[in-house]
CSV table of C-alpha atoms in Angstrom, one decimal:
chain,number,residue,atom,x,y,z
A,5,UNK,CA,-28.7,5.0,8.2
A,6,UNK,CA,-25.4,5.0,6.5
A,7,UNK,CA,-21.7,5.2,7.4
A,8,UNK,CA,-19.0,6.7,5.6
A,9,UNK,CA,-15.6,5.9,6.7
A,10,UNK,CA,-12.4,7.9,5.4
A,11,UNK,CA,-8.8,7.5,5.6
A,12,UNK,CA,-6.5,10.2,5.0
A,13,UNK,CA,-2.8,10.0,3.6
A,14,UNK,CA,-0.8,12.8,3.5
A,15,UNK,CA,2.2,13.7,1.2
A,16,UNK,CA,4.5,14.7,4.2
A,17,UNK,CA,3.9,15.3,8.0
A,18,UNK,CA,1.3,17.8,8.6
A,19,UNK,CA,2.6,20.5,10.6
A,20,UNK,CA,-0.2,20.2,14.5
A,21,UNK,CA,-1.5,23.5,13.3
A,22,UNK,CA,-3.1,22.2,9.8
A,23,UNK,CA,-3.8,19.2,11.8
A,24,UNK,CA,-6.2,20.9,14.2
A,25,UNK,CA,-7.8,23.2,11.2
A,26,UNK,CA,-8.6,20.1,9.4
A,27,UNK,CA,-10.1,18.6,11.9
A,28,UNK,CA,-12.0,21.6,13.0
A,29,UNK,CA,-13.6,21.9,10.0
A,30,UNK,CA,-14.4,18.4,9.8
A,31,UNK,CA,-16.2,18.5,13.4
A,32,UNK,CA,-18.2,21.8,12.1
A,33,UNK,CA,-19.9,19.4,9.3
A,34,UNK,CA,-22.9,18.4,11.6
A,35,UNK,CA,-23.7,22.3,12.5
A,36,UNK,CA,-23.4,22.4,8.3
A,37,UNK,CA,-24.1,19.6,7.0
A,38,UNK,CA,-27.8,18.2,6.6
A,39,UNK,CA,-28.5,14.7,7.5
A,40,UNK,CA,-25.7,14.3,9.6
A,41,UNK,CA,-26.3,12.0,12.5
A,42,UNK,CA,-23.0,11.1,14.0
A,43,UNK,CA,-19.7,12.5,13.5
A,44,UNK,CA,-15.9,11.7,14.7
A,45,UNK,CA,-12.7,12.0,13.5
A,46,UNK,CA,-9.0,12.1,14.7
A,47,UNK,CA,-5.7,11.1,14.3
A,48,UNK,CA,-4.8,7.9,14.5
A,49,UNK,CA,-2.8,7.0,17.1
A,50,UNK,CA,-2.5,3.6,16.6
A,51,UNK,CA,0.3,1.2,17.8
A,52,UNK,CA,-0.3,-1.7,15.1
A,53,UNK,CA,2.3,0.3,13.3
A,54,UNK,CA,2.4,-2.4,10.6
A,55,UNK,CA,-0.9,-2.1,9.4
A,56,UNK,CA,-0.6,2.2,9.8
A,57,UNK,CA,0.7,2.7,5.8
A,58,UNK,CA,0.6,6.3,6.3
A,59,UNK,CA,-2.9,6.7,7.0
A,60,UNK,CA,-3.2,9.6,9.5
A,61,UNK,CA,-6.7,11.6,9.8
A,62,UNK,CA,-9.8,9.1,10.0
A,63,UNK,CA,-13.0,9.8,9.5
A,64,UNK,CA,-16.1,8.4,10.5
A,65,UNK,CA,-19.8,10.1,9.6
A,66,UNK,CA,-23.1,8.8,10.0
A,67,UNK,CA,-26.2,9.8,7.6
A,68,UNK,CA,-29.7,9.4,8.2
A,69,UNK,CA,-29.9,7.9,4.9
A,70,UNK,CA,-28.4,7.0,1.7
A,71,UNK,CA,-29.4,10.4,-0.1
A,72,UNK,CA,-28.4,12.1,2.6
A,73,UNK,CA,-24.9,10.7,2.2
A,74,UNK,CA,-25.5,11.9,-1.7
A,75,UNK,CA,-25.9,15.3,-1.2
A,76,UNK,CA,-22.9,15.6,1.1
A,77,UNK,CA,-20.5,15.4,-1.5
A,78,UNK,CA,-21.5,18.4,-3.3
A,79,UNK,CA,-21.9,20.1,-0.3
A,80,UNK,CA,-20.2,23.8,-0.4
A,81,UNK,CA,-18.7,23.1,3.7
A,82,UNK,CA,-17.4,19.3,2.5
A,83,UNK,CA,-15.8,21.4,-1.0
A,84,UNK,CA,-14.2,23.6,1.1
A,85,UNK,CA,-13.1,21.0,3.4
A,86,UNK,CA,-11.7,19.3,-0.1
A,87,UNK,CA,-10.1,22.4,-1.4
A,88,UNK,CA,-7.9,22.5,1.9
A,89,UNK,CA,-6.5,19.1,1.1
A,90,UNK,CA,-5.2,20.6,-1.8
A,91,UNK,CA,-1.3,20.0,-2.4
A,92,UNK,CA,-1.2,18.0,0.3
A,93,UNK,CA,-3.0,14.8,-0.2
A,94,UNK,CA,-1.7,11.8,-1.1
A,95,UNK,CA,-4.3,8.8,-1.1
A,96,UNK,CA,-7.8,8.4,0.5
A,97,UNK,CA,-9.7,5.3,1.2
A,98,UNK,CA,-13.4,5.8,1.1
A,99,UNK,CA,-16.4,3.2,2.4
A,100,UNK,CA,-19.8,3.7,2.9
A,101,UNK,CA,-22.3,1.3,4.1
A,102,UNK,CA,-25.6,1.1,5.3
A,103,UNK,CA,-26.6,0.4,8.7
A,104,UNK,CA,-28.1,-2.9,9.8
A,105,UNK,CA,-30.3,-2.6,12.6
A,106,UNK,CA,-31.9,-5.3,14.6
């Protein structure tokens, strides 16, 4: 399996309304999405307020594999998911690493 993490920044404060359409959208990936094992995101309500930087809207999805993970990209639901961010993104961080099992 493989994880891919995502944090979002945002230009300004999103307004609770394109909050929640985000993250609808983002929780309708599995019903989408192939491959898709896991999926959560949120806003981060963190109190480490120090370490926040303006990161907002995390992101965490689990693939069944790596190529999986590969065709999610160019996926038409994760494009439209991209278009939204549109005007309104400032920085992402992305990682993605595979799963150690024991």
């Amino acid at each position: 399996m493989f994880e891919h993490l995502v944090s979002f920044k945002f230009k300004g404060k999103l307004e609770s309304q394109k909050e929640k359409e985000l993250l609808e959208t983002l929780r309708s990936f599995p019903r989408d999405i192939p491959g898709i094992v896991d999926l959560t995101a949120g806003i981060n309500v963190t109190e480490e307020t120090e370490n926040i930087r303006g990161y907002t809207l995390g992101l965490r999805v689990t693939f069944v594999n790596r190529d999986a993970l590969r065709q999610y990209g160019p996926h038409p639901a994760h494009q439209r998911f991209v278009r939204m961010l549109d005007g309104i993104i400032d920085e992402v961080i992305v990682v993605d690493y595979p799963v150690e099992t024991r």
